[in-house]
């Protein structure tokens, strides 16, 4: 079974109106794309639920099953960052997970700073791709 | 799985944990029983405050009396089962004398004491019953002996006497309490150390179950003391320890002791069984068994705390829901940890066994929770409840593999035998295909409803999709279609799809009914056409073919995909238009289709501003409040577009302008398309963009462009359609003249461009019809004038001729009067007030001559008039009414039918030369009305005249309009009976003229014109400031001669020319009255007035100034020069 370093399989950025803005998958997730994406999609229910009560951007682990775990981060503008990891991986501490999301958020800000980007449209950005690659490689 | 655990709350709470606090006794059995029973009873009902950490808990010691056993003595040095050793050892002595004590007790107590003295931690008491010693009067000797024997432990010697009711018993109770407390402290400290050692010393052969059992025993000890909260805390600590322990362990290179956690259980653990257990027995010694036992104890103790709190004064109203929530959280937490750690460390049993355990755990948890509150109604535990529901459903789904898989028959049988030992419900479901499907469907529905209820739509949809996949696998395709479709739509809507999803959607389209699911098919086909990741020519062709073949009516696409057409709104800003104007805007429609779409039509809707449109994007607003009286929380919606009361009203008044592309279909190219949209404004108002619709392929598909697909670099277009009001003004003289034609000028100014000629209607709304307007050659009470088509702001002048007839009311004096006319133009009415002054005034008097009566009319012209009247004809006709006599009918009957007819008699104008009436002139016309009579005559006076300007009197051209004035008046011709002539004579001798202040005689000569004798009543009346008439009335008789004379004394009060006092004659009416002396006398009173002709009417008499008297002589002389001057003036 999949067992990467930190177990990160999928990163998904979802807009305030629930439209997917960007999604990245690790090489290990290539065989289970549908399952991982569906898991991330279902996790958004709980992200929405927690985001209203959250006192900070990082929401922690929001959902898990015997295969995957989902961590989430919500920006101040309501953009949701979802990270799906393998539940059999060792996992990361909260501080490490916060750092990952901060990095992702930074990359997202760089991506939308593109003057030709229309807000709400899917993002095509090398910043995000690079950031995701680094996270998957950890 | 609809499994119900048939258990009630009271049964659960009665589960006895079996730990007792032991007290050992030795000594005299006959007297001890009563005291021991009393002690047990006392401590059962009275709690002792015990300390644990920083908190104090009330503990009820369940005492159990056991015989003394030297093997069961607590000591920290020896490993003894903590709860098996007695808390206290008591030796009872009931000797009557010291000798008896020496002979039969001392050796026994010495032996007992020697054993206990070796164990320093043991608590003991010697209870001396002195009842018998007191009887023998040996009490003090006995006590002294015992004190000398136990001189170092005198505080442990407790004396009791007579019975438990004696005061000495309280000393025993207090001593026992102290001992129990002491033992509790020693025991707990020691137990704590022991557990810590067990926990920390995790060597290779460390047994987690042993530690867990010891920890649970410790918790159970507190549970038995009634310290439930602390007991639960201990269970939670064990839970946390196990979690932390496994979380920190690596996935590989497990410590050796971990091996005992893996493996399968012999039986499926169920809450209904494990709640009765106290320890992790050998049959449950797996990771799953440990967790299950732990959660069952946590749930049970939670119920115990609930029961405790329920009977306390501080029980919250929501206590049932609160504790139900705790139970649900424990179950969810247990499931979470089992799955998380089990999967990570691979210490889980067979997946089917795990699924069955999950099903039972969830079902039993819901049953347990149901004892307090309905699980779905418990607030604050949404996450836990969702987790339990979904876990159960997915576990059932997993077991489904066993049901329909033929290859899994052996496995299924083995599995059924695993859990079938305790319950056959699941086994029965697994054996029958249909019953399992029913259970699965039920579980799906329950879970999906709950997830939807709490807003987890995505999870609900994913649940349906999993169910559909299962159904498809088992060939139940029809049932799965709605679930798959819902999932596909949800993924498309959220743009969370992969290539596999797109493939699934293609398959899904093939399964849909093209006739029934037209909108869905079109939407999904359109979605496929828009895919960049798999541009497929086949999809495009299929989409076009489908639309063309099914285009019998318009298809509204489902709102699950983003509109493939976005719109760039032109930079129009605010445009000001007039009604009727045409306006065009160029919109840029950006198509995301990568192929051309023919015959497209575009529509843009602009609507007048309403609250609904302005607040389209504004969410509803709520206000929270709390009603203290009713103790209810109130949530009020203070703003909602959908619930706005004015919504209907707004809709009724909402005007719309549609801008459309040309009727010839436009081809929509991929990318940007500039399309000119034209619309005509009709009604005034302020219009803003409300919606854009695109009709594709001959209006087969309609796409409503959402607001987020519209881009505008500047302010969105807005149209201000204004309608400048029309203006009307009237130019006229300040005062119009009644009795001749007048002209006023109506000034019209168009507020907006007119498409054709219009009309101005003028009318007067009075009923007397005195005011008339020129209509061709006639005068009518209303008229209309045509107005040509006017441009915006253009003025048009209309001359209106009007004529106000003269009537008796108007011509009586020269006063001005007002009339109102109404001018209507372009649907608007303007009232205009006109002020009139009569052309002339007319007054009439009658004069009765001897033979005839004269009617004298005076026509007076105002001085400031610029018009001169030229009279053409002047007639007076007397109108008389005649009564016709009745005519008998054939039957001889008569009918008093009065028929009136009018006859006119033309009167003769005495001065036929009609004069010209210049301004400020007075024209008198005199008619002879014939012989006068007392009756009133009805005369009709008709004047025909024309009017010309003052300086143009000779111009009597035929064009000058002739006016006819007709007035009917009632004339009375008076019959004069007397002629009066008055003469004023001074009473001063020799004086010719009257002087002021000097009495004069007013001599009145009366001549009868009727020659009849009668008595008249003469009365003189004058201005009191001029005349003083001391005796103003006199009776006189007119004699045969018809001449009479009467004189009145009058005193002129001032000098000058004074008018004659007037004289009136009345018929004297007589009445007889009887005086006091018995004689009858005749009294005359004033009767009816007699018409007279007075020759002195209007004449004046000269009155000289008065002569000053004695005291005024000097002043008179002083003013001599003045008098001379004044006299000259009159001379």
mmCIF file of C-alpha atoms in Angstrom, chain B residues 643-966:
data_model
loop_
_atom_site.group_PDB
_atom_site.id
_atom_site.type_symbol
_atom_site.label_atom_id
_atom_site.label_comp_id
_atom_site.label_asym_id
_atom_site.label_seq_id
_atom_site.Cartn_x
_atom_site.Cartn_y
_atom_site.Cartn_z
ATOM 1 C CA UNK B 643 -40.733 37.010 1.905
ATOM 2 C CA UNK B 644 -40.971 40.685 1.180
ATOM 3 C CA UNK B 645 -44.583 41.776 1.398
ATOM 4 C CA UNK B 646 -44.087 44.351 -1.295
ATOM 5 C CA UNK B 647 -42.794 41.787 -3.693
ATOM 6 C CA UNK B 648 -46.061 41.319 -5.519
ATOM 7 C CA UNK B 649 -46.614 45.012 -5.607
ATOM 8 C CA UNK B 650 -43.150 45.546 -7.007
ATOM 9 C CA UNK B 651 -43.692 42.918 -9.615
ATOM 10 C CA UNK B 652 -46.876 44.567 -10.736
ATOM 11 C CA UNK B 653 -45.165 47.893 -11.205
ATOM 12 C CA UNK B 654 -41.949 46.499 -12.610
ATOM 13 C CA UNK B 655 -41.345 47.744 -16.114
ATOM 14 C CA UNK B 656 -39.023 45.893 -18.416
ATOM 15 C CA UNK B 657 -37.100 46.739 -21.529
ATOM 16 C CA UNK B 658 -35.895 43.913 -23.715
ATOM 17 C CA UNK B 659 -32.901 44.422 -25.929
ATOM 18 C CA UNK B 660 -32.733 41.769 -28.575
ATOM 19 C CA UNK B 661 -30.460 40.795 -31.384
ATOM 20 C CA UNK B 662 -31.796 40.770 -34.947
ATOM 21 C CA UNK B 663 -34.406 38.168 -35.727
ATOM 22 C CA UNK B 664 -32.093 36.569 -38.220
ATOM 23 C CA UNK B 665 -30.125 34.048 -36.182
ATOM 24 C CA UNK B 666 -26.554 34.903 -35.320
ATOM 25 C CA UNK B 667 -23.764 32.385 -35.474
ATOM 26 C CA UNK B 668 -21.927 32.134 -32.174
ATOM 27 C CA UNK B 669 -18.250 31.697 -32.872
ATOM 28 C CA UNK B 670 -15.776 30.285 -30.356
ATOM 29 C CA UNK B 671 -14.376 33.161 -28.307
ATOM 30 C CA UNK B 672 -15.667 36.720 -28.445
ATOM 31 C CA UNK B 673 -18.735 37.733 -30.480
ATOM 32 C CA UNK B 674 -19.857 41.347 -30.703
ATOM 33 C CA UNK B 675 -23.637 41.447 -30.899
ATOM 34 C CA UNK B 676 -25.718 44.584 -31.276
ATOM 35 C CA UNK B 677 -28.873 44.476 -29.218
ATOM 36 C CA UNK B 678 -31.648 46.962 -29.816
ATOM 37 C CA UNK B 679 -34.643 47.848 -27.759
ATOM 38 C CA UNK B 680 -37.292 50.525 -27.575
ATOM 39 C CA UNK B 681 -38.137 52.344 -24.398
ATOM 40 C CA UNK B 682 -41.770 53.048 -23.770
ATOM 41 C CA UNK B 683 -42.292 53.972 -20.178
ATOM 42 C CA UNK B 684 -40.330 56.386 -18.102
ATOM 43 C CA UNK B 685 -38.243 55.043 -15.247
ATOM 44 C CA UNK B 686 -34.765 54.047 -14.206
ATOM 45 C CA UNK B 687 -33.707 50.730 -15.662
ATOM 46 C CA UNK B 688 -30.769 48.564 -14.720
ATOM 47 C CA UNK B 689 -29.463 45.316 -16.106
ATOM 48 C CA UNK B 690 -31.471 42.416 -14.750
ATOM 49 C CA UNK B 691 -30.588 39.424 -16.876
ATOM 50 C CA UNK B 692 -29.057 38.139 -20.064
ATOM 51 C CA UNK B 693 -30.363 35.110 -21.911
ATOM 52 C CA UNK B 694 -28.834 33.300 -24.839
ATOM 53 C CA UNK B 695 -30.977 31.112 -27.065
ATOM 54 C CA UNK B 696 -29.019 28.497 -28.953
ATOM 55 C CA UNK B 697 -29.913 26.573 -32.086
ATOM 56 C CA UNK B 698 -33.220 28.146 -33.056
ATOM 57 C CA UNK B 699 -34.191 28.683 -29.438
ATOM 58 C CA UNK B 700 -33.871 24.991 -28.640
ATOM 59 C CA UNK B 701 -31.726 25.721 -25.598
ATOM 60 C CA UNK B 702 -31.922 28.723 -23.359
ATOM 61 C CA UNK B 703 -28.989 29.724 -21.192
ATOM 62 C CA UNK B 704 -29.457 32.338 -18.536
ATOM 63 C CA UNK B 705 -26.151 34.062 -18.010
ATOM 64 C CA UNK B 706 -25.505 34.379 -14.262
ATOM 65 C CA UNK B 707 -24.264 37.635 -12.812
ATOM 66 C CA UNK B 708 -20.811 36.201 -12.106
ATOM 67 C CA UNK B 709 -20.400 35.492 -15.811
ATOM 68 C CA UNK B 710 -20.958 39.145 -16.675
ATOM 69 C CA UNK B 711 -17.962 41.400 -16.654
ATOM 70 C CA UNK B 712 -18.093 45.105 -16.734
ATOM 71 C CA UNK B 713 -15.116 47.429 -16.648
ATOM 72 C CA UNK B 714 -17.198 50.355 -15.617
ATOM 73 C CA UNK B 715 -20.578 50.909 -14.139
ATOM 74 C CA UNK B 716 -23.153 48.536 -15.564
ATOM 75 C CA UNK B 717 -25.476 50.119 -18.132
ATOM 76 C CA UNK B 718 -28.367 52.016 -16.752
ATOM 77 C CA UNK B 719 -31.122 53.794 -18.628
ATOM 78 C CA UNK B 720 -32.917 56.820 -17.382
ATOM 79 C CA UNK B 721 -36.081 57.175 -19.404
ATOM 80 C CA UNK B 722 -37.451 60.500 -18.541
ATOM 81 C CA UNK B 723 -40.693 62.066 -19.566
ATOM 82 C CA UNK B 724 -40.530 65.905 -19.271
ATOM 83 C CA UNK B 725 -43.986 67.108 -18.312
ATOM 84 C CA UNK B 726 -46.007 69.097 -20.832
ATOM 85 C CA UNK B 727 -46.625 72.710 -19.890
ATOM 86 C CA UNK B 728 -49.697 74.823 -20.399
ATOM 87 C CA UNK B 729 -50.067 78.485 -19.688
ATOM 88 C CA UNK B 730 -52.831 81.002 -20.402
ATOM 89 C CA UNK B 731 -52.172 84.552 -21.461
ATOM 90 C CA UNK B 732 -55.140 86.823 -20.843
ATOM 91 C CA UNK B 733 -56.108 90.227 -19.471
ATOM 92 C CA UNK B 734 -56.231 90.491 -15.761
ATOM 93 C CA UNK B 735 -59.964 91.064 -15.896
ATOM 94 C CA UNK B 736 -62.123 89.840 -18.722
ATOM 95 C CA UNK B 737 -65.356 91.565 -19.681
ATOM 96 C CA UNK B 738 -68.585 89.686 -19.407
ATOM 97 C CA UNK B 739 -71.197 90.496 -21.977
ATOM 98 C CA UNK B 740 -68.938 90.590 -25.006
ATOM 99 C CA UNK B 741 -66.588 88.116 -26.765
ATOM 100 C CA UNK B 742 -63.174 87.797 -25.178
ATOM 101 C CA UNK B 743 -60.056 86.107 -26.440
ATOM 102 C CA UNK B 744 -57.435 84.346 -24.373
ATOM 103 C CA UNK B 745 -54.241 82.736 -25.592
ATOM 104 C CA UNK B 746 -53.359 79.171 -24.501
ATOM 105 C CA UNK B 747 -49.625 78.512 -24.637
ATOM 106 C CA UNK B 748 -48.691 74.856 -25.003
ATOM 107 C CA UNK B 749 -45.171 73.538 -24.552
ATOM 108 C CA UNK B 750 -44.443 69.877 -25.372
ATOM 109 C CA UNK B 751 -42.409 67.990 -22.770
ATOM 110 C CA UNK B 752 -41.568 65.187 -25.164
ATOM 111 C CA UNK B 753 -41.687 64.604 -28.839
ATOM 112 C CA UNK B 754 -45.162 63.887 -30.168
ATOM 113 C CA UNK B 755 -45.863 61.447 -32.876
ATOM 114 C CA UNK B 756 -48.929 63.221 -34.286
ATOM 115 C CA UNK B 757 -51.384 66.084 -33.939
ATOM 116 C CA UNK B 758 -53.203 66.447 -30.666
ATOM 117 C CA UNK B 759 -56.247 68.299 -29.431
ATOM 118 C CA UNK B 760 -56.884 70.725 -26.641
ATOM 119 C CA UNK B 761 -60.329 70.358 -25.114
ATOM 120 C CA UNK B 762 -61.819 73.248 -23.195
ATOM 121 C CA UNK B 763 -64.946 73.042 -21.129
ATOM 122 C CA UNK B 764 -66.736 74.603 -18.242
ATOM 123 C CA UNK B 765 -68.171 72.293 -15.713
ATOM 124 C CA UNK B 766 -70.905 74.554 -14.354
ATOM 125 C CA UNK B 767 -74.547 73.777 -14.966
ATOM 126 C CA UNK B 768 -75.761 77.341 -15.678
ATOM 127 C CA UNK B 769 -74.129 77.322 -19.137
ATOM 128 C CA UNK B 770 -73.424 81.049 -18.932
ATOM 129 C CA UNK B 771 -69.864 80.697 -20.184
ATOM 130 C CA UNK B 772 -69.492 79.583 -23.753
ATOM 131 C CA UNK B 773 -66.660 79.044 -26.183
ATOM 132 C CA UNK B 774 -66.401 79.724 -29.861
ATOM 133 C CA UNK B 775 -66.919 76.547 -31.835
ATOM 134 C CA UNK B 776 -66.922 77.507 -35.486
ATOM 135 C CA UNK B 777 -69.641 80.104 -35.842
ATOM 136 C CA UNK B 778 -71.468 79.059 -32.688
ATOM 137 C CA UNK B 779 -70.957 79.426 -28.999
ATOM 138 C CA UNK B 780 -70.811 76.101 -27.192
ATOM 139 C CA UNK B 781 -70.203 75.077 -23.605
ATOM 140 C CA UNK B 782 -67.150 73.090 -24.704
ATOM 141 C CA UNK B 783 -64.845 73.178 -27.640
ATOM 142 C CA UNK B 784 -61.690 71.516 -28.879
ATOM 143 C CA UNK B 785 -58.794 72.996 -30.734
ATOM 144 C CA UNK B 786 -56.285 71.068 -32.798
ATOM 145 C CA UNK B 787 -52.590 71.216 -32.062
ATOM 146 C CA UNK B 788 -50.028 70.107 -34.627
ATOM 147 C CA UNK B 789 -47.265 67.582 -33.803
ATOM 148 C CA UNK B 790 -44.724 69.267 -31.588
ATOM 149 C CA UNK B 791 -41.073 68.570 -30.951
ATOM 150 C CA UNK B 792 -39.683 68.428 -27.436
ATOM 151 C CA UNK B 793 -39.748 71.903 -25.932
ATOM 152 C CA UNK B 794 -41.625 73.419 -28.863
ATOM 153 C CA UNK B 795 -44.328 75.978 -28.066
ATOM 154 C CA UNK B 796 -47.684 76.388 -29.690
ATOM 155 C CA UNK B 797 -50.184 79.218 -29.169
ATOM 156 C CA UNK B 798 -53.908 78.625 -29.382
ATOM 157 C CA UNK B 799 -56.439 81.483 -29.364
ATOM 158 C CA UNK B 800 -59.594 80.692 -27.484
ATOM 159 C CA UNK B 801 -62.657 82.946 -27.798
ATOM 160 C CA UNK B 802 -65.121 82.869 -24.988
ATOM 161 C CA UNK B 803 -68.258 84.726 -24.051
ATOM 162 C CA UNK B 804 -69.730 85.154 -20.631
ATOM 163 C CA UNK B 805 -73.436 85.944 -20.731
ATOM 164 C CA UNK B 806 -74.755 88.664 -18.501
ATOM 165 C CA UNK B 807 -77.489 87.863 -16.048
ATOM 166 C CA UNK B 808 -79.362 89.678 -13.370
ATOM 167 C CA UNK B 809 -76.910 88.650 -10.667
ATOM 168 C CA UNK B 810 -73.962 90.024 -12.561
ATOM 169 C CA UNK B 811 -75.399 93.292 -13.762
ATOM 170 C CA UNK B 812 -76.735 94.378 -10.399
ATOM 171 C CA UNK B 813 -73.389 95.920 -9.547
ATOM 172 C CA UNK B 814 -69.957 96.387 -10.892
ATOM 173 C CA UNK B 815 -68.360 93.657 -8.828
ATOM 174 C CA UNK B 816 -65.850 91.246 -10.306
ATOM 175 C CA UNK B 817 -66.656 87.548 -10.351
ATOM 176 C CA UNK B 818 -64.740 84.390 -11.169
ATOM 177 C CA UNK B 819 -65.359 81.501 -13.511
ATOM 178 C CA UNK B 820 -63.359 78.292 -13.888
ATOM 179 C CA UNK B 821 -62.597 76.529 -17.127
ATOM 180 C CA UNK B 822 -60.818 73.204 -17.653
ATOM 181 C CA UNK B 823 -58.277 72.698 -20.401
ATOM 182 C CA UNK B 824 -57.318 69.125 -21.220
ATOM 183 C CA UNK B 825 -54.267 68.294 -23.283
ATOM 184 C CA UNK B 826 -52.298 65.038 -23.613
ATOM 185 C CA UNK B 827 -54.273 63.377 -20.871
ATOM 186 C CA UNK B 828 -53.634 66.108 -18.378
ATOM 187 C CA UNK B 829 -56.202 68.654 -17.212
ATOM 188 C CA UNK B 830 -55.299 72.154 -16.180
ATOM 189 C CA UNK B 831 -57.970 74.211 -14.376
ATOM 190 C CA UNK B 832 -57.836 77.929 -15.177
ATOM 191 C CA UNK B 833 -59.627 80.620 -13.232
ATOM 192 C CA UNK B 834 -60.932 83.639 -15.134
ATOM 193 C CA UNK B 835 -61.963 86.938 -13.603
ATOM 194 C CA UNK B 836 -64.824 88.805 -15.221
ATOM 195 C CA UNK B 837 -66.281 92.257 -14.828
ATOM 196 C CA UNK B 838 -69.678 93.103 -16.454
ATOM 197 C CA UNK B 839 -69.739 95.316 -19.558
ATOM 198 C CA UNK B 840 -72.483 97.378 -17.967
ATOM 199 C CA UNK B 841 -74.743 97.383 -14.976
ATOM 200 C CA UNK B 842 -78.461 97.794 -15.183
ATOM 201 C CA UNK B 843 -80.971 99.065 -12.656
ATOM 202 C CA UNK B 844 -84.632 99.718 -13.109
ATOM 203 C CA UNK B 845 -87.294 101.754 -11.356
ATOM 204 C CA UNK B 846 -90.947 102.198 -12.014
ATOM 205 C CA UNK B 847 -92.966 105.395 -11.920
ATOM 206 C CA UNK B 848 -96.703 105.370 -11.717
ATOM 207 C CA UNK B 849 -98.349 108.148 -13.576
ATOM 208 C CA UNK B 850 -102.014 108.802 -13.487
ATOM 209 C CA UNK B 851 -102.711 107.015 -16.633
ATOM 210 C CA UNK B 852 -99.768 104.748 -17.006
ATOM 211 C CA UNK B 853 -96.767 103.185 -15.379
ATOM 212 C CA UNK B 854 -93.274 103.915 -16.555
ATOM 213 C CA UNK B 855 -90.325 101.507 -16.415
ATOM 214 C CA UNK B 856 -87.122 103.385 -16.298
ATOM 215 C CA UNK B 857 -83.909 101.355 -16.831
ATOM 216 C CA UNK B 858 -80.546 102.915 -16.220
ATOM 217 C CA UNK B 859 -77.586 101.381 -17.996
ATOM 218 C CA UNK B 860 -74.379 102.372 -16.343
ATOM 219 C CA UNK B 861 -70.991 101.879 -17.959
ATOM 220 C CA UNK B 862 -67.761 101.528 -15.982
ATOM 221 C CA UNK B 863 -65.421 104.450 -16.291
ATOM 222 C CA UNK B 864 -62.275 102.446 -17.087
ATOM 223 C CA UNK B 865 -63.747 100.570 -20.013
ATOM 224 C CA UNK B 866 -62.184 100.930 -23.416
ATOM 225 C CA UNK B 867 -65.356 99.784 -25.097
ATOM 226 C CA UNK B 868 -68.333 101.741 -26.245
ATOM 227 C CA UNK B 869 -71.715 100.092 -26.512
ATOM 228 C CA UNK B 870 -73.921 100.756 -29.435
ATOM 229 C CA UNK B 871 -77.531 99.787 -28.876
ATOM 230 C CA UNK B 872 -79.407 98.434 -31.827
ATOM 231 C CA UNK B 873 -82.661 97.382 -30.315
ATOM 232 C CA UNK B 874 -84.274 97.618 -26.950
ATOM 233 C CA UNK B 875 -87.515 95.854 -26.128
ATOM 234 C CA UNK B 876 -89.534 95.205 -23.069
ATOM 235 C CA UNK B 877 -92.246 92.638 -23.180
ATOM 236 C CA UNK B 878 -94.773 92.030 -20.487
ATOM 237 C CA UNK B 879 -95.421 88.376 -20.028
ATOM 238 C CA UNK B 880 -98.828 87.472 -18.731
ATOM 239 C CA UNK B 881 -100.164 84.043 -17.859
ATOM 240 C CA UNK B 882 -103.764 83.206 -18.661
ATOM 241 C CA UNK B 883 -105.944 80.548 -17.138
ATOM 242 C CA UNK B 884 -108.163 78.531 -19.483
ATOM 243 C CA UNK B 885 -111.529 77.377 -18.281
ATOM 244 C CA UNK B 886 -112.342 73.788 -18.111
ATOM 245 C CA UNK B 887 -114.155 72.000 -20.817
ATOM 246 C CA UNK B 888 -116.722 69.380 -20.103
ATOM 247 C CA UNK B 889 -116.133 66.012 -21.543
ATOM 248 C CA UNK B 890 -118.653 63.796 -23.215
ATOM 249 C CA UNK B 891 -119.819 62.126 -20.019
ATOM 250 C CA UNK B 892 -120.687 65.468 -18.514
ATOM 251 C CA UNK B 893 -117.896 65.257 -16.029
ATOM 252 C CA UNK B 894 -115.580 68.183 -15.511
ATOM 253 C CA UNK B 895 -111.863 68.212 -15.058
ATOM 254 C CA UNK B 896 -110.147 71.084 -13.346
ATOM 255 C CA UNK B 897 -107.217 71.019 -15.646
ATOM 256 C CA UNK B 898 -105.466 74.347 -15.714
ATOM 257 C CA UNK B 899 -103.637 75.121 -18.845
ATOM 258 C CA UNK B 900 -101.207 77.939 -18.788
ATOM 259 C CA UNK B 901 -100.288 79.959 -21.819
ATOM 260 C CA UNK B 902 -98.164 83.038 -22.098
ATOM 261 C CA UNK B 903 -99.015 86.194 -23.843
ATOM 262 C CA UNK B 904 -96.589 88.951 -24.477
ATOM 263 C CA UNK B 905 -97.263 92.607 -24.776
ATOM 264 C CA UNK B 906 -94.604 94.758 -26.287
ATOM 265 C CA UNK B 907 -94.126 97.948 -24.369
ATOM 266 C CA UNK B 908 -93.525 101.280 -25.928
ATOM 267 C CA UNK B 909 -90.148 102.818 -25.636
ATOM 268 C CA UNK B 910 -90.673 106.419 -24.747
ATOM 269 C CA UNK B 911 -87.228 107.586 -25.850
ATOM 270 C CA UNK B 912 -86.737 105.618 -29.080
ATOM 271 C CA UNK B 913 -83.517 107.350 -29.949
ATOM 272 C CA UNK B 914 -81.097 104.780 -28.564
ATOM 273 C CA UNK B 915 -78.017 106.521 -27.308
ATOM 274 C CA UNK B 916 -74.406 105.313 -27.474
ATOM 275 C CA UNK B 917 -73.177 104.165 -24.121
ATOM 276 C CA UNK B 918 -69.704 105.517 -23.609
ATOM 277 C CA UNK B 919 -67.619 104.522 -20.633
ATOM 278 C CA UNK B 920 -68.771 106.149 -17.386
ATOM 279 C CA UNK B 921 -72.038 107.204 -19.022
ATOM 280 C CA UNK B 922 -75.498 106.552 -17.802
ATOM 281 C CA UNK B 923 -78.130 105.650 -20.357
ATOM 282 C CA UNK B 924 -81.749 105.744 -19.358
ATOM 283 C CA UNK B 925 -84.374 103.904 -21.320
ATOM 284 C CA UNK B 926 -87.999 104.512 -20.389
ATOM 285 C CA UNK B 927 -90.867 102.273 -21.329
ATOM 286 C CA UNK B 928 -94.496 102.740 -20.758
ATOM 287 C CA UNK B 929 -95.912 99.627 -19.206
ATOM 288 C CA UNK B 930 -99.488 100.747 -19.717
ATOM 289 C CA UNK B 931 -101.990 101.278 -16.956
ATOM 290 C CA UNK B 932 -100.475 100.430 -13.640
ATOM 291 C CA UNK B 933 -101.968 97.906 -11.358
ATOM 292 C CA UNK B 934 -101.176 96.616 -7.957
ATOM 293 C CA UNK B 935 -100.089 93.284 -9.306
ATOM 294 C CA UNK B 936 -96.559 92.395 -10.133
ATOM 295 C CA UNK B 937 -95.662 92.362 -13.785
ATOM 296 C CA UNK B 938 -93.186 90.003 -15.368
ATOM 297 C CA UNK B 939 -91.164 91.878 -17.931
ATOM 298 C CA UNK B 940 -88.610 90.601 -20.337
ATOM 299 C CA UNK B 941 -86.091 93.151 -21.306
ATOM 300 C CA UNK B 942 -84.047 92.516 -24.428
ATOM 301 C CA UNK B 943 -81.136 94.632 -25.489
ATOM 302 C CA UNK B 944 -79.347 94.131 -28.745
ATOM 303 C CA UNK B 945 -76.002 95.812 -28.847
ATOM 304 C CA UNK B 946 -72.608 95.741 -30.387
ATOM 305 C CA UNK B 947 -69.320 96.852 -28.963
ATOM 306 C CA UNK B 948 -66.613 98.928 -30.474
ATOM 307 C CA UNK B 949 -63.520 100.599 -29.231
ATOM 308 C CA UNK B 950 -63.917 104.035 -27.755
ATOM 309 C CA UNK B 951 -62.084 105.851 -30.471
ATOM 310 C CA UNK B 952 -63.754 103.945 -33.231
ATOM 311 C CA UNK B 953 -67.391 104.601 -32.567
ATOM 312 C CA UNK B 954 -68.248 105.296 -36.186
ATOM 313 C CA UNK B 955 -67.120 101.896 -37.274
ATOM 314 C CA UNK B 956 -70.373 100.065 -37.144
ATOM 315 C CA UNK B 957 -69.351 97.572 -39.690
ATOM 316 C CA UNK B 958 -71.521 94.491 -40.122
ATOM 317 C CA UNK B 959 -68.625 92.378 -38.872
ATOM 318 C CA UNK B 960 -69.107 93.738 -35.433
ATOM 319 C CA UNK B 961 -70.814 91.036 -33.511
ATOM 320 C CA UNK B 962 -74.197 91.749 -32.097
ATOM 321 C CA UNK B 963 -74.977 90.580 -28.613
ATOM 322 C CA UNK B 964 -78.349 90.157 -27.133
ATOM 323 C CA UNK B 965 -78.971 90.666 -23.496
ATOM 324 C CA UNK B 966 -82.191 89.252 -22.172
#
